[in-house]
Every structure is written in C-alpha cells, then in structure tokens.
Short mmCIF file of C-alpha atoms in Angstrom, two decimals:
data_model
loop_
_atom_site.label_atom_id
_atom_site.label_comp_id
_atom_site.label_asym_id
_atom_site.label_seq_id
_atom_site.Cartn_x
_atom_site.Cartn_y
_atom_site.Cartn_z
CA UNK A 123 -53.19 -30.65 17.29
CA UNK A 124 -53.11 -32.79 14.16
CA UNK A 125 -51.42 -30.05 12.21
CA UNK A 126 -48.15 -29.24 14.20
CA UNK A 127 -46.37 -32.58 13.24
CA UNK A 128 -46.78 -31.96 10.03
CA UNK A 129 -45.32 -28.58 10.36
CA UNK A 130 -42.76 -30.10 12.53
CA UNK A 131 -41.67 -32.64 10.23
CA UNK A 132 -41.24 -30.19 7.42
CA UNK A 133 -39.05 -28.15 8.84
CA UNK A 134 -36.75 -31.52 9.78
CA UNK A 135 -36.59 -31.77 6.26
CA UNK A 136 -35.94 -28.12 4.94
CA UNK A 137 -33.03 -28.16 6.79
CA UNK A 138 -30.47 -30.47 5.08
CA UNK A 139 -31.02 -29.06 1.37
CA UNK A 140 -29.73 -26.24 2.82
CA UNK A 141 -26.56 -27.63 4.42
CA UNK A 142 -26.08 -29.75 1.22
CA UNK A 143 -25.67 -26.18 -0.51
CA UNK A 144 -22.64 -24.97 1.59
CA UNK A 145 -19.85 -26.13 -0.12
CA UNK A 146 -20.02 -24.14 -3.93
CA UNK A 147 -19.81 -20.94 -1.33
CA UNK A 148 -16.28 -21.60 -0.39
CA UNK A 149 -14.82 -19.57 -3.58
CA UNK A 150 -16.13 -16.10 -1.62
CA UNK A 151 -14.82 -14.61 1.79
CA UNK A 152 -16.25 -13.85 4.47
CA UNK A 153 -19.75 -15.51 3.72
CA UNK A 154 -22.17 -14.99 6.94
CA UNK A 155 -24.67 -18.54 6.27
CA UNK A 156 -28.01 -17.77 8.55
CA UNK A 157 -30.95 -19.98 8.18
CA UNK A 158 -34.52 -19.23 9.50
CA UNK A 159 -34.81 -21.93 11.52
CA UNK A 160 -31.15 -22.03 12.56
CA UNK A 161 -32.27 -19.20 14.46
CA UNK A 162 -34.35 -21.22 16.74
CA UNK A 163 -31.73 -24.12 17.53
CA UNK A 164 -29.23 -23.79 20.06
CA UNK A 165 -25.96 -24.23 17.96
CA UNK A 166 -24.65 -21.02 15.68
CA UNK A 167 -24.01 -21.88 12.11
CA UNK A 168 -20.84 -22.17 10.70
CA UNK A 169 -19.44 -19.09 9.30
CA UNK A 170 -17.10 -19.91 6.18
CA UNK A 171 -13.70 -17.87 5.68
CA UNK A 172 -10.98 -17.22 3.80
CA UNK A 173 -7.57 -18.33 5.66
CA UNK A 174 -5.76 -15.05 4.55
CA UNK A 175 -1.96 -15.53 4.56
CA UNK A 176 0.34 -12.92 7.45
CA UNK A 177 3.35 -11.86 7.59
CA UNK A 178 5.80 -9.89 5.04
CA UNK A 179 5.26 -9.11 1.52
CA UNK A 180 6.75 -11.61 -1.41
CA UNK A 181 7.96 -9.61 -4.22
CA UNK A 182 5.23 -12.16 -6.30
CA UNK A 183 2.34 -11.00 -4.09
CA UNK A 184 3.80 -7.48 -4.21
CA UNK A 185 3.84 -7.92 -8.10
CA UNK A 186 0.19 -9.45 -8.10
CA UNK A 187 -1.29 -6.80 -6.15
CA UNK A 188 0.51 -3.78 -8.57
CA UNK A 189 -0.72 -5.45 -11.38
CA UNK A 190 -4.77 -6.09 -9.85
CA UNK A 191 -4.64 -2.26 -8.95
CA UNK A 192 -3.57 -1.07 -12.21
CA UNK A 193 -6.35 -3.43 -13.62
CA UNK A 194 -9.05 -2.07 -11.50
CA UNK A 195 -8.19 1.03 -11.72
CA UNK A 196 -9.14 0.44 -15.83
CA UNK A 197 -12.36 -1.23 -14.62
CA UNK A 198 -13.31 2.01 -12.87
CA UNK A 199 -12.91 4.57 -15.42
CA UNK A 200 -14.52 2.50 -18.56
CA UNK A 201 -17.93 2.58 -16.84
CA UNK A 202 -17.81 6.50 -16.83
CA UNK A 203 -16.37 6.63 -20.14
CA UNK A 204 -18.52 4.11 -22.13
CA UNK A 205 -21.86 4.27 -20.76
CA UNK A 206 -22.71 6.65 -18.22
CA UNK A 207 -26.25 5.83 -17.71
CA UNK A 208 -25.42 2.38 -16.10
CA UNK A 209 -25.82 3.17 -12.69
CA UNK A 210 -22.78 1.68 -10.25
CA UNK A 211 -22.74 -1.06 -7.68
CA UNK A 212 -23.06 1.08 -4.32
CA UNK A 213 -22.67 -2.13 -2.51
CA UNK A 214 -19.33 -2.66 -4.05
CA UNK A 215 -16.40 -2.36 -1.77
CA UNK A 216 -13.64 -0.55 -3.50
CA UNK A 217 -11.06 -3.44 -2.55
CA UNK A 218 -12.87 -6.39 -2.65
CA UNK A 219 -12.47 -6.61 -6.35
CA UNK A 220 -8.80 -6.27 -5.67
CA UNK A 221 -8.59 -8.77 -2.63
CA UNK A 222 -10.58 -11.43 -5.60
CA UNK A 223 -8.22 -10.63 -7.78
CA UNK A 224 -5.32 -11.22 -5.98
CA UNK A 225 -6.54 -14.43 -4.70
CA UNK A 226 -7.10 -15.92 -7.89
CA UNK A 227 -3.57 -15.25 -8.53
CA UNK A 228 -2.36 -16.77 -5.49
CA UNK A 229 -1.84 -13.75 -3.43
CA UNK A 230 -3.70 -15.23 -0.27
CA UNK A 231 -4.33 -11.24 1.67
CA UNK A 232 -7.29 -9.60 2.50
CA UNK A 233 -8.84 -6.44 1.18
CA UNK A 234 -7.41 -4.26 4.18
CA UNK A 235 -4.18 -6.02 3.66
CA UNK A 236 -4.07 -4.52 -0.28
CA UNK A 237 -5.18 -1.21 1.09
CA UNK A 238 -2.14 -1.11 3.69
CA UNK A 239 0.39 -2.32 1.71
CA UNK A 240 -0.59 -0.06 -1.54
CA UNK A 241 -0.65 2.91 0.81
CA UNK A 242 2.72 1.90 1.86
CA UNK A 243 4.44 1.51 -2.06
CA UNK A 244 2.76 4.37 -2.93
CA UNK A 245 4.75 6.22 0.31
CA UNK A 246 7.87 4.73 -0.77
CA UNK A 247 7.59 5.43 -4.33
CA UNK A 248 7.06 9.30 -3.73
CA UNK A 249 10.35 9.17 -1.35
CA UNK A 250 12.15 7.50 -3.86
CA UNK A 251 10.99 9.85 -6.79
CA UNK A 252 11.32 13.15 -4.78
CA UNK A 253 15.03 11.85 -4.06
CA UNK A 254 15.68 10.99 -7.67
CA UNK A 255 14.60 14.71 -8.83
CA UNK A 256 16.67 16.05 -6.29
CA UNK A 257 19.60 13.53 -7.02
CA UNK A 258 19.65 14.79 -10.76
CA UNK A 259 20.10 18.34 -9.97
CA UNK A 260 22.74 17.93 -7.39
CA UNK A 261 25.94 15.72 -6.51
CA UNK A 262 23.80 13.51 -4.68
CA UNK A 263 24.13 9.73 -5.14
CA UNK A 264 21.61 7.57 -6.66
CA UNK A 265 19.13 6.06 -4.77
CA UNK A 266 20.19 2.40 -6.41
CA UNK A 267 23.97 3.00 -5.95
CA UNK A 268 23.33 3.32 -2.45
CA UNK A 269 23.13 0.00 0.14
CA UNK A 270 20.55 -0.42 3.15
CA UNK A 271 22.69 1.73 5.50
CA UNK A 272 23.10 5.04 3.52
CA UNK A 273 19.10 4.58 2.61
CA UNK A 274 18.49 4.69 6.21
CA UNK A 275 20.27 7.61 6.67
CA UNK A 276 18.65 9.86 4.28
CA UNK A 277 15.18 8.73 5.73
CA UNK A 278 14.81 6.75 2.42
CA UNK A 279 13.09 2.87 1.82
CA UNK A 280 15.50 0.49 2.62
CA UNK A 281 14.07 -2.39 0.28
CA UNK A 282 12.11 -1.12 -2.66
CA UNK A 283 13.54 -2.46 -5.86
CA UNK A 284 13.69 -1.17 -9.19
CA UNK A 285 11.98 -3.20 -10.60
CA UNK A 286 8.67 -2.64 -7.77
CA UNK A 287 9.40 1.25 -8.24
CA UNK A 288 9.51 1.01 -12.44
CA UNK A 289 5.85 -0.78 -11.71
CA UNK A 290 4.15 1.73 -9.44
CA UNK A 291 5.86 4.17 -12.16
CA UNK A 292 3.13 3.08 -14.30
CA UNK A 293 0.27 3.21 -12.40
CA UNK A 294 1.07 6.44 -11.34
CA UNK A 295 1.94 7.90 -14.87
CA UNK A 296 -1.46 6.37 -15.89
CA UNK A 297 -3.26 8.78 -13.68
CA UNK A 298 -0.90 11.61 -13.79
CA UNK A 299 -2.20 13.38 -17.52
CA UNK A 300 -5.86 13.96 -16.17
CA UNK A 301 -4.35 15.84 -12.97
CA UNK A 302 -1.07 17.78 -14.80
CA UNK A 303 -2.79 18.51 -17.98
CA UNK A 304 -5.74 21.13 -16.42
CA UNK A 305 -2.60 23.68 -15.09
CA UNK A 306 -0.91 25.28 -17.73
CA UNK A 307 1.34 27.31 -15.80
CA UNK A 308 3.62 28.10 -18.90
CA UNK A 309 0.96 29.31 -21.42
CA UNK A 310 0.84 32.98 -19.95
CA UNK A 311 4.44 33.85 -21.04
CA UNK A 312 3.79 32.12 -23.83
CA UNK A 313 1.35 34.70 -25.35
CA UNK A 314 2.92 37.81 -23.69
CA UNK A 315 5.67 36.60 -26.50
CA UNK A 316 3.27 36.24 -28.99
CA UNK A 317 2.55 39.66 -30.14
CA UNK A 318 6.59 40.58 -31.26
CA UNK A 319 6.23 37.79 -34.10
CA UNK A 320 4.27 40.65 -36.31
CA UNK A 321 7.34 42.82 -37.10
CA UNK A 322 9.35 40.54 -37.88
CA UNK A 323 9.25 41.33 -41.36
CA UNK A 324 11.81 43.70 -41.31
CA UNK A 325 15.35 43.03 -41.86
CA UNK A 326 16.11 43.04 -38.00
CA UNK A 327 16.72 40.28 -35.90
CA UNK A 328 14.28 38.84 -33.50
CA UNK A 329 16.49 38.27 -30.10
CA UNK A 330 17.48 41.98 -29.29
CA UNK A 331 13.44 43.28 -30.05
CA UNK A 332 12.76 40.40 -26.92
CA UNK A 333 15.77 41.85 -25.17
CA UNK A 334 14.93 45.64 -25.50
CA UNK A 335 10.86 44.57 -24.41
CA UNK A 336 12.61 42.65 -21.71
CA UNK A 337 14.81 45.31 -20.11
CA UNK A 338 11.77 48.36 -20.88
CA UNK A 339 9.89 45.98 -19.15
CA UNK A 340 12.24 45.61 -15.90
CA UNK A 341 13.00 49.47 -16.15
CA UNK A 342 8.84 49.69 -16.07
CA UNK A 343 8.67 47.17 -13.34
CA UNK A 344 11.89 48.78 -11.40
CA UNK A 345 10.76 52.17 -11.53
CA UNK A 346 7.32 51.35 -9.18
CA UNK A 347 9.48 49.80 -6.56
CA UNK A 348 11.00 51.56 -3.78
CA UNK A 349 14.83 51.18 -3.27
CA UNK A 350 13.97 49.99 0.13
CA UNK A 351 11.66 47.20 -1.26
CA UNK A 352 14.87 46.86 -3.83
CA UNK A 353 17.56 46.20 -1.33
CA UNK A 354 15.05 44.07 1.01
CA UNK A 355 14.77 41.74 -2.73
CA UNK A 356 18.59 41.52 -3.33
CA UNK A 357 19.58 40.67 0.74
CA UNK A 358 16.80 38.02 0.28
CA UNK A 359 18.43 36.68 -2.82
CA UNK A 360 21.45 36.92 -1.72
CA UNK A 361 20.83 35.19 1.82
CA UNK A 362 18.84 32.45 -0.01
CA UNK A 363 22.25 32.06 -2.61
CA UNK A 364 23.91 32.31 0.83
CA UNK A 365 22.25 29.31 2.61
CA UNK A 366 22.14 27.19 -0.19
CA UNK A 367 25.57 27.49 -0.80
CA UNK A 368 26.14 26.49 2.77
CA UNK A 369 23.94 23.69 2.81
CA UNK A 370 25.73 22.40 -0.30
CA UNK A 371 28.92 22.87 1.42
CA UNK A 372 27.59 20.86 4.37
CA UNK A 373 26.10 17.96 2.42
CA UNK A 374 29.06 17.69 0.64
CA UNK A 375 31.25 17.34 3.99
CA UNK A 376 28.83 15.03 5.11
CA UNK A 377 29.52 12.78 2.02
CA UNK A 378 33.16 13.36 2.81
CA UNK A 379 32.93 11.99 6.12
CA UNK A 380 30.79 9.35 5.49
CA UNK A 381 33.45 7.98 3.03
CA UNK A 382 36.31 8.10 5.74
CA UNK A 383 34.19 6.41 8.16
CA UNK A 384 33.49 3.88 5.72
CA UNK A 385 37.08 3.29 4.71
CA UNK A 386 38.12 3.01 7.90
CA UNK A 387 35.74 0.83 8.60
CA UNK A 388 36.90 -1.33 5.82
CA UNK A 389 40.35 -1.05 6.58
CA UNK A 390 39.84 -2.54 10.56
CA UNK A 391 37.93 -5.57 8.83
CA UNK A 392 41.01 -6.25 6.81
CA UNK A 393 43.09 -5.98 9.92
CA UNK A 394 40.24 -8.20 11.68
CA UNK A 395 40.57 -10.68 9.05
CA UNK A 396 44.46 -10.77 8.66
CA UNK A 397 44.45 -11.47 12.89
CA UNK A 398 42.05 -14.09 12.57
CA UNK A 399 44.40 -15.85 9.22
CA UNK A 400 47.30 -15.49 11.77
CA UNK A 401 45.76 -17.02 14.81
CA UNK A 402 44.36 -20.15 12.32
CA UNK A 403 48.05 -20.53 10.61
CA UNK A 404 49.66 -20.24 14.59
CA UNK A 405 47.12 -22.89 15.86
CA UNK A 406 47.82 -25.14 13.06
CA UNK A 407 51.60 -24.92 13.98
CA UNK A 408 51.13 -25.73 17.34
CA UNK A 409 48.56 -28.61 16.29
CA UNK A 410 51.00 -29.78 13.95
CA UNK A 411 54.41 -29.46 16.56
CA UNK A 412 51.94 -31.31 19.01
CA UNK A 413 51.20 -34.39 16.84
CA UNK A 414 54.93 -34.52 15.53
CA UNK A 415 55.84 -34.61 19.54
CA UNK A 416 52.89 -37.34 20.34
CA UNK A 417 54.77 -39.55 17.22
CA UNK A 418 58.14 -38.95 18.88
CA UNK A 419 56.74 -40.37 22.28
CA UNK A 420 54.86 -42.83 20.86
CA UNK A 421 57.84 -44.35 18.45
CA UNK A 422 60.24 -43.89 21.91
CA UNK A 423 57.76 -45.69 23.97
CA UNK A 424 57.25 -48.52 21.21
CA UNK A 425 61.22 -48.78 21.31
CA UNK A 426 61.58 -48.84 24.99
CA UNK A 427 58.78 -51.91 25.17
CA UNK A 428 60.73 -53.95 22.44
CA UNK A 429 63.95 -53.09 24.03
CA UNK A 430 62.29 -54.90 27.14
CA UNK A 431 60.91 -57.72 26.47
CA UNK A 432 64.05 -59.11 24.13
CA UNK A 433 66.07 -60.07 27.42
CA UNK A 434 63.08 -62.00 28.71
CA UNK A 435 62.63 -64.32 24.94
#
C-alpha cells in the first residue's frame, strides 16, 4: 500500500517533460504524438499537422515542385552510382522528400498533392510534344500560336506555358539517354553497308555499286514474292497514300472553316460595337436636346415671374 503513491506521483510528473517537448516537432507533418500513459487517460492527444494549402496551382508552386523533382530525382540515382553497398531507406516514402522540399520553399501541398499534379504536367507535356512533332511535319499550327479555344479543340492543354513545358523538357531529357540509348534500331543497315567500302579502290564511283546492290537486292527480294502478295502491297500503299491524302485534305478544310467562322465572328463584334457607339452618340443627343429644352423653360419661366411681379412694385 505504501508503494502505489509513489508510483502514482511519478507518473504525475513524467508527464509534463513530455508535453514541454511538443513544440520543436512542428517542422514535420503528420506527426502521430502517443504517450504510455496517455493511453490510460480519457482525453486523446493532440495530433500535430501540416495546414496544406487547396485549390489551383501557382505557376511559383508549379515551378517549385519541377525544380524539387528534378532534384530528387539526382538524389536517387547518386546512391546507386556512388556507393552501392549503402543499403536504402525502405521506410522512405518516395514523395515525402518532395512534399519537404517544396515546403521549405513555400509550396504549402502535400505529398499526394505533388504526385497528382506531376502526373498531370507530365500528361500535358506528352500532348503538347506529340502535337509539336506532328505540327513540324505538317501545315498544322503551333501549339503557342494557338489561343484557349483552338487548344480545346484539338483535345490539347489549354494553360501550359512555355516556359512550364521548356522545364518538364528537362527533366524528361534527363532521363531520356538511359531509355533511347539501349535500341539501336539504325545500326543493322549500318553494317549491311559496311562491307562495299573494300573495293573502293578502284577508279569507280561509290553511289551506283550501292545502287546496283540495292536493285539485285529488290530483284532478289521481288522474285520470292508472289504477284498476288505484290498487288495486295501496292493497293495497301496506295490506299494508305489514299487516306492520308484525304485526311490532309480534310484537316486542311477544317482550318479553312475555322478561319471563316472566326472572321465572321469578328466581323458581327465590329457591327456589335459600331451599334452600341451609335446608340451612346443618339442618347447623348437626346440628353443634350433635353437639357437645352429644360434651359429654355427654365429662362421662360424666370421671365414670366419677373414680368409679374414688376406691376405689383
């Protein structure tokens, strides 16, 4: 019996170190605080959180979170590289060190937030780029010469700027060696034209020895086909020259259209705007004629009143 109060008294006095120790924690997020003998009291601790910001992306926090991806994406490839024996973190979350990053740089989101919104530039950018090839190689317009309307009708971003895309350009580019150098798709012609170069000694030009390999070759090649397997080929060529054609000729109606819609819809603003300038000079007349008349009456009436009361002085 003469041991519990001790015990009791003890624990009174564990207790407040511990609360004392709360505040320093209020740099991390998400920080669960449990104590033992919290456990045993009715009330639940406080739990201590980051107040993570909602709502649409700045192009700042946009900006902050390119930049803290690009940086950890370094952070995860110099372990491997420089010392493979040091074992990784497996506690780590992959974003957290993003979500830290970003909120030391005052880009108040959460890791899930980052994860989102990267997976959404990085949909954007590959839009944008895949447009851009195909923009080069056709009469196509650009996809920064065009305004929020025409983006929307190509199933394109409507607000990615150049200067977001040129960003994500180098993140991507960063990572893009390790995964396009492996394939070397044009190596194999490469050393099919290799063995020529030995007779080249001779007085002869180079270009028709390639030629006359070349067209042996297709005779070689032709010869094994059928001439039903022949004819299938050119009708499939010559459907596919077929429908692109057409599809070129359609796009470029399209573009046609567009354009006469569009300057007919800038020529009913004009009209709009030259109705509106003639109703505001017409209702300044009138307010003007209706003033002019209120002076008249007013300069009568004053007249009238004076005319009055002279007979009665």
């Amino acid at each position: 019996m003469s041991s519990e109060p001790p015990n009791t008294f003890h624990r009174h006095h564990q207790q407040p170190p511990q609360r004392h120790h709360l505040p320093p924690l209020l740099h991390g997020a998400n920080i669960n605080i449990t104590t033992s003998s919290a456990t045993n009291t009715p009330t639940s601790p406080p739990v201590i959180y980051r107040d993570y910001r909602k709502g649409n992306w700045t192009l700042e926090e946009t900006l902050v979170l390119i930049t803290a991806k690009r940086l950890d994406d370094q952070r995860r490839s110099k372990p491997n590289n420089v010392d493979p024996t040091t074992p990784r973190h497996t506690g780590e979350l992959r974003w957290k060190w993003v979500e830290n990053f970003c909120w030391n740089n005052g880009c108040l989101r959460s890791q899930n937030q980052c994860n989102d919104k990267w997976d959404n530039l990085l949909r954007d950018y590959k839009k944008v780029r895949e447009y851009e090839t195909k923009s080069s190689q056709s009469n196509l317009p650009s996809y920064w010469a065009m305004d929020k309307q025409q983006r929307k009708d190509h199933n394109l971003p409507s607000n990615l700027t150049h200067q977001i895309y040129q960003q994500l350009q180098e993140v991507v580019q960063k990572k893009s060696p390790l995964k396009i150098l492996p394939p070397p798709t044009p190596q194999p012609p490469m050393h099919h034209q290799q063995p020529p170069p030995p007779p080249q000694p001779s007085t002869v030009a180079p270009a028709p020895v390639v030629s006359e390999a070349s067209v042996s070759s297709e005779t070689e090649w032709g010869s094994h086909l059928d001439p039903d397997t022949k004819r299938k080929r050119v009708r499939d060529i010559g459907s596919s020259i077929v429908h692109g054609a057409s599809s070129l000729a359609r796009a470029l109606k399209r573009s046609e259209e567009k354009k006469e819609k569009r300057h007919r819809e800038l020529m009913e603003l004009e009209e709009q705007r030259i109705r509106l300038d003639e109703a505001q000079n017409e209702a300044q007349r009138e307010g003007v004629a209706s003033l002019v008349a209120a002076v008249n009456n007013l300069s009568g009436a004053i007249q009238s009143l004076a005319a009055d009361q002279r007979p009665g002085s």
